[in-house]
């Protein structure tokens, strides 16, 4: 008997069906990208804010998760890649990284979060990364460091907002992603703020859900979570 037996007809038929589905999925992805380009033309060309929309991503993932039996994490990974591809189709948006301690890990995590199509550029300073983000043409990804509390400047910078945190080994926050976006474009369920120690304690006492990430000079970098929004999205 031959060591290489032929696959049964039923298996070949199923593989052919998967190939046909892949062709349909590819065609739909290309249509989605084409529509994204039309969206770019419909927007104000003079606007200098980044086109990334954390709120839109959140809404899309929440809506599709409610319709799907896929694990939410898997669905989010697939659709974030699709949305990142659409973002680059609308306008080139660089991911500008400053990560002196873990450049390779931060680069890999940035690509996983903002898409394989996103151009990644490394810079030598926090200031250079923030300057690029302020133009609206880039997302800055900056490593968190105990020795450099650069995030204190966010308390005085109305032009930038934290839109995401990246997690490193041990699931610990390793970097923040910042962009020039409007308040209306920020995700509703989770935000990042720099608060005075006293305000942080007061808001905790009044029942807000706050998680400190770093502390320096009587200031706290923290995550502010809206539990009601999170529960609605998970429902």
XYZ file of N, CA and C in Angstrom, residues 75-230:
468
model
N -11.609 38.135 17.524
C -12.336 39.031 16.633
C -11.693 40.417 16.619
N -11.295 40.900 17.800
C -10.672 42.225 17.879
C -9.367 42.262 17.097
N -8.585 41.186 17.165
C -7.315 41.140 16.436
C -7.548 41.230 14.935
N -8.510 40.469 14.432
C -8.799 40.457 12.990
C -9.296 41.824 12.537
N -10.260 42.389 13.273
C -10.861 43.644 12.799
C -9.949 44.840 13.027
N -9.123 44.809 14.043
C -8.167 45.907 14.202
C -7.172 45.929 13.045
N -6.787 44.758 12.568
C -5.895 44.706 11.404
C -6.610 45.274 10.174
N -7.880 44.922 10.007
C -8.643 45.465 8.880
C -8.803 46.980 8.991
N -9.100 47.458 10.190
C -9.268 48.894 10.373
C -7.946 49.632 10.201
N -6.844 49.005 10.614
C -5.532 49.615 10.407
C -5.203 49.714 8.922
N -5.561 48.686 8.170
C -5.354 48.710 6.721
C -6.177 49.828 6.087
N -7.408 49.993 6.547
C -8.261 51.067 6.034
C -7.708 52.435 6.403
N -7.160 52.565 7.609
C -6.569 53.832 8.036
C -5.429 54.247 7.105
N -4.549 53.292 6.788
C -3.425 53.604 5.913
C -3.893 53.909 4.492
N -5.028 53.323 4.098
C -5.584 53.620 2.772
C -6.111 55.045 2.712
N -6.579 55.569 3.849
C -7.091 56.937 3.882
C -5.957 57.959 3.862
N -4.963 57.735 4.693
C -3.820 58.648 4.767
C -2.690 57.953 5.516
N -1.490 58.082 4.998
C -0.353 57.468 5.687
C -0.273 57.999 7.113
N -0.218 57.060 8.052
C -0.089 57.404 9.461
C 1.073 56.598 10.035
N 2.181 57.284 10.326
C 3.356 56.605 10.857
C 3.159 56.262 12.331
N 3.773 55.175 12.752
C 3.861 54.837 14.166
C 5.286 55.183 14.593
N 5.425 56.253 15.356
C 6.742 56.789 15.720
C 7.087 56.319 17.124
N 8.142 55.544 17.227
C 8.468 54.849 18.470
C 9.704 55.435 19.140
N 9.600 55.629 20.455
C 10.779 55.902 21.276
C 10.787 54.876 22.399
N 11.676 53.911 22.294
C 11.719 52.803 23.252
C 13.166 52.382 23.457
N 13.930 53.150 24.215
C 15.353 52.834 24.381
C 15.628 51.530 25.107
N 14.702 51.083 25.960
C 14.943 49.863 26.733
C 14.595 48.604 25.956
N 13.466 48.614 25.261
C 12.993 47.421 24.555
C 12.483 47.793 23.167
N 13.377 48.214 22.270
C 12.917 48.651 20.946
C 12.266 47.545 20.122
N 12.832 46.333 20.158
C 12.274 45.258 19.334
C 10.909 44.820 19.851
N 10.778 44.702 21.176
C 9.497 44.313 21.743
C 8.425 45.359 21.514
N 8.784 46.634 21.666
C 7.824 47.712 21.452
C 7.415 47.791 19.990
N 8.371 47.570 19.093
C 8.051 47.565 17.661
C 7.069 46.450 17.329
N 7.317 45.260 17.863
C 6.432 44.124 17.596
C 5.037 44.370 18.162
N 4.959 44.915 19.360
C 3.654 45.170 19.975
C 2.922 46.296 19.255
N 3.654 47.273 18.747
C 3.034 48.360 17.989
C 2.448 47.846 16.679
N 3.196 46.970 16.003
C 2.700 46.388 14.754
C 1.462 45.536 15.013
N 1.462 44.807 16.135
C 0.306 43.980 16.463
C -0.923 44.834 16.758
N -0.712 46.005 17.363
C -1.852 46.861 17.719
C -2.311 47.747 16.570
N -1.373 48.307 15.807
C -1.734 49.284 14.788
C -1.604 48.761 13.367
N -1.324 47.467 13.217
C -1.391 46.851 11.909
C -0.057 46.692 11.210
N 0.041 45.609 10.458
C 1.270 45.322 9.722
C 1.518 46.332 8.613
N 0.459 47.024 8.151
C 0.610 47.998 7.069
C 1.148 49.335 7.565
N 1.160 49.557 8.876
C 1.570 50.852 9.415
C 3.082 51.026 9.327
N 3.565 52.120 8.734
C 5.013 52.378 8.721
C 5.497 52.681 10.137
N 6.568 52.038 10.556
C 7.110 52.232 11.901
C 8.442 52.962 11.797
N 8.550 54.043 12.572
C 9.739 54.894 12.544
C 10.262 55.036 13.972
N 11.541 54.791 14.174
C 12.159 54.952 15.490
C 12.805 56.328 15.592
N 12.642 56.988 16.740
C 13.262 58.292 16.975
C 14.051 58.238 18.276
N 14.944 59.238 18.458
C 15.896 59.191 19.563
C 15.426 59.873 20.837
N 14.277 60.510 20.806
C 13.846 61.234 21.999
C 12.331 61.245 22.119
N 11.888 61.458 23.357
C 10.456 61.618 23.614
C 9.926 62.828 22.857
N 10.695 63.919 22.893
C 10.257 65.162 22.251
C 10.025 64.962 20.749
N 10.907 64.191 20.099
C 10.756 63.954 18.659
C 9.491 63.155 18.370
N 9.191 62.175 19.200
C 7.985 61.370 18.998
C 6.730 62.218 19.207
N 6.721 63.032 20.265
C 5.555 63.873 20.537
C 5.365 64.924 19.446
N 6.467 65.472 18.940
C 6.368 66.478 17.881
C 5.723 65.897 16.634
N 6.090 64.667 16.285
C 5.465 64.035 15.123
C 3.977 63.807 15.354
N 3.629 63.393 16.557
C 2.213 63.137 16.856
C 1.399 64.424 16.797
N 1.999 65.553 17.200
C 1.264 66.816 17.197
C 0.884 67.264 15.789
N 1.580 66.787 14.777
C 1.248 67.167 13.397
C -0.032 66.506 12.906
N -0.484 65.456 13.598
C -1.670 64.729 13.174
C -1.392 63.656 12.139
N -0.134 63.495 11.754
C 0.220 62.510 10.729
C 0.848 61.249 11.315
N 0.880 61.152 12.643
C 1.557 60.016 13.268
C 0.940 59.706 14.620
N 1.156 58.469 15.044
C 0.865 58.039 16.410
C 2.206 57.843 17.100
N 2.391 58.457 18.255
C 3.626 58.282 19.018
C 3.456 57.123 19.993
N 4.423 56.228 20.021
C 4.441 55.133 20.997
C 5.708 55.315 21.828
N 5.522 55.598 23.121
C 6.646 55.957 23.989
C 6.683 55.024 25.182
N 7.858 54.509 25.419
C 8.065 53.553 26.503
C 7.869 54.228 27.863
N 7.224 53.513 28.763
C 7.116 53.975 30.142
C 8.404 53.627 30.882
N 8.895 54.582 31.656
C 10.173 54.379 32.339
C 10.144 55.048 33.706
N 10.617 54.360 34.717
C 10.687 54.955 36.050
C 11.669 56.112 36.092
N 12.701 56.046 35.263
C 13.741 57.075 35.290
C 13.365 58.321 34.486
N 12.315 58.250 33.675
C 11.926 59.379 32.846
C 10.409 59.539 32.848
N 9.888 60.321 33.778
C 8.430 60.531 33.834
C 7.973 61.541 32.774
N 8.205 61.202 31.517
C 7.873 62.104 30.406
C 6.389 62.416 30.334
N 5.588 61.515 30.861
C 4.141 61.656 30.786
C 3.622 62.864 31.566
N 4.469 63.453 32.448
C 4.041 64.639 33.177
C 3.692 65.780 32.227
N 4.344 65.810 31.051
C 4.084 66.874 30.079
C 2.665 66.809 29.519
N 2.034 65.641 29.605
C 0.671 65.506 29.060
C -0.319 66.367 29.821
N -0.015 66.673 31.060
C -0.901 67.497 31.872
C -0.974 68.927 31.336
N 0.043 69.316 30.544
C 0.091 70.678 29.997
C -0.077 70.694 28.476
N -0.362 69.546 27.891
C -0.431 69.448 26.434
C -1.852 69.116 26.011
N -2.592 70.140 25.582
C -3.981 69.922 25.170
C -4.078 69.310 23.776
N -2.963 69.270 23.030
C -3.015 68.793 21.658
C -2.946 67.303 21.503
N -2.539 66.588 22.543
C -2.358 65.137 22.447
C -3.179 64.414 23.498
N -3.546 63.182 23.164
C -4.260 62.327 24.110
C -3.714 60.911 24.003
N -3.720 60.223 25.109
C -3.353 58.805 25.099
C -4.514 58.026 24.503
N -4.218 57.189 23.513
C -5.281 56.421 22.864
C -5.161 54.930 23.142
N -4.024 54.490 23.685
C -3.849 53.054 23.933
C -2.626 52.840 24.811
N -2.621 51.729 25.527
C -1.411 51.308 26.213
C -1.001 49.942 25.678
N 0.291 49.746 25.543
C 0.817 48.460 25.121
C 1.325 47.720 26.347
N 1.154 46.417 26.334
C 1.566 45.608 27.471
C 2.741 44.722 27.089
N 3.717 44.652 27.983
C 4.916 43.870 27.750
C 4.913 42.575 28.532
N 6.091 42.047 28.846
C 6.184 40.797 29.602
C 5.443 40.882 30.931
N 4.770 39.790 31.275
C 3.987 39.770 32.497
C 2.721 40.582 32.424
N 2.317 40.978 31.203
C 1.111 41.763 30.964
C 1.169 43.125 31.653
N 2.398 43.633 31.876
C 2.554 44.934 32.508
C 2.553 46.035 31.447
N 1.949 47.201 31.749
C 1.987 48.316 30.797
C 3.427 48.685 30.469
N 3.765 48.713 29.191
C 5.147 48.976 28.792
C 5.307 50.264 28.005
N 4.239 50.743 27.361
C 4.322 51.952 26.549
C 2.937 52.540 26.371
N 2.897 53.828 26.070
C 1.643 54.504 25.765
C 1.660 54.975 24.318
N 0.502 54.914 23.674
C 0.337 55.424 22.316
C -0.457 56.718 22.398
N 0.055 57.754 21.739
C -0.569 59.072 21.797
C -0.803 59.606 20.390
N -1.867 60.396 20.241
C -2.173 60.991 18.939
C -2.934 62.288 19.148
N -2.948 63.085 18.099
C -3.737 64.310 18.115
C -5.134 63.977 17.621
N -6.039 63.805 18.548
C -7.422 63.444 18.219
C -8.361 64.310 19.052
N -9.585 64.423 18.588
C -10.589 65.171 19.344
C -11.102 64.318 20.496
N -11.650 64.977 21.515
C -12.212 64.250 22.653
C -13.304 63.285 22.209
N -14.073 63.695 21.192
C -15.174 62.856 20.709
C -14.674 61.575 20.065
N -13.408 61.542 19.650
C -12.850 60.359 18.991
C -12.261 59.358 19.967
N -12.147 59.733 21.229
C -11.539 58.846 22.210
C -12.510 57.746 22.626
N -11.938 56.605 23.000
C -12.762 55.496 23.467
C -13.524 55.902 24.722
N -14.719 55.399 24.846
C -15.566 55.783 25.981
C -15.299 54.950 27.223
N -14.912 53.695 27.040
C -14.807 52.779 28.173
C -13.551 53.002 29.011
N -12.497 53.557 28.391
C -11.223 53.681 29.109
C -10.465 54.902 28.605
N -9.995 55.710 29.558
C -9.184 56.871 29.209
C -7.981 56.940 30.145
N -6.981 57.713 29.704
C -5.768 57.889 30.491
C -5.642 59.353 30.860
N -5.417 59.627 32.146
C -5.333 61.005 32.601
C -4.156 61.165 33.552
N -3.640 62.415 33.624
C -2.634 62.780 34.610
C -3.333 63.632 35.659
N -3.336 63.162 36.897
C -4.054 63.842 37.972
C -3.108 64.185 39.107
N -3.424 65.269 39.814
C -2.731 65.551 41.068
C -3.089 64.465 42.076
N -2.162 64.187 42.986
C -2.414 63.146 44.000
C -3.748 63.380 44.710
N -4.010 64.627 45.082
C -5.224 64.934 45.834
C -6.480 64.655 45.017
N -6.455 65.012 43.730
C -7.617 64.752 42.872
C -7.816 63.259 42.666
N -6.725 62.539 42.512
C -6.809 61.083 42.361
C -7.500 60.462 43.572
N -7.080 60.852 44.773
C -7.670 60.294 45.991
C -9.132 60.690 46.119
N -9.457 61.945 45.786
C -10.840 62.406 45.891
C -11.750 61.633 44.945
N -11.317 61.457 43.726
C -12.152 60.754 42.752
C -12.307 59.279 43.113
N -11.283 58.704 43.719
C -11.424 57.329 44.221
C -12.493 57.264 45.310
N -12.464 58.219 46.215
C -13.439 58.221 47.313
C -14.857 58.371 46.796
N -15.014 59.078 45.679
C -16.349 59.269 45.114
C -16.767 58.118 44.203
N -15.979 57.073 44.177
C -16.405 55.857 43.510
C -15.962 55.665 42.079
N -15.099 56.544 41.546
C -14.607 56.341 40.186
C -13.643 55.157 40.140
N -13.609 54.508 38.994
C -12.710 53.365 38.806
C -11.413 53.868 38.191
N -10.377 54.000 39.033
C -9.085 54.531 38.618
C -7.989 53.508 38.921
N -7.046 53.371 37.993
C -5.915 52.471 38.185
C -4.621 53.228 37.935
N -3.787 53.395 38.961
C -2.539 54.135 38.763
C -1.522 53.326 37.946
N -0.854 54.001 37.011
C 0.197 53.382 36.210
C 1.579 53.857 36.626
N 1.675 55.136 37.027
C 2.966 55.704 37.414
C 2.716 56.925 38.281
N 3.695 57.247 39.131
C 3.594 58.399 40.023
C 4.909 59.170 39.995
N 4.806 60.504 40.030
C 6.005 61.340 40.070
C 5.600 62.774 40.351
N 6.380 63.450 41.202
C 6.173 64.871 41.469
C 4.725 65.178 41.840
N 4.169 64.382 42.747
C 2.803 64.568 43.249
C 1.750 64.470 42.148
N 2.079 63.768 41.074
C 1.141 63.521 39.987
C 0.987 62.018 39.779
N -0.182 61.625 39.262
C -0.469 60.212 39.005
C -0.931 60.052 37.558
N -0.259 59.169 36.835
C -0.748 58.743 35.516
C -1.664 57.562 35.759
N -2.914 57.675 35.345
C -3.865 56.625 35.690
C -4.815 56.314 34.533
N -5.382 55.124 34.614
C -6.456 54.715 33.718
C -7.774 55.039 34.405
N -8.686 55.674 33.659
C -10.028 55.971 34.158
C -10.999 55.111 33.365
N -11.665 54.199 34.055
C -12.561 53.273 33.372
C -14.012 53.613 33.655
N -14.813 53.522 32.595
C -16.259 53.690 32.720
C -16.862 52.290 32.720
N -17.148 51.788 33.902
C -17.609 50.407 34.042
C -18.941 50.204 33.334
N -19.813 51.207 33.361
C -21.131 51.073 32.724
C -20.983 50.858 31.225
N -20.059 51.603 30.596
C -19.832 51.442 29.156
C -19.254 50.076 28.848
N -18.314 49.619 29.685
C -17.718 48.306 29.480
C -18.742 47.190 29.587
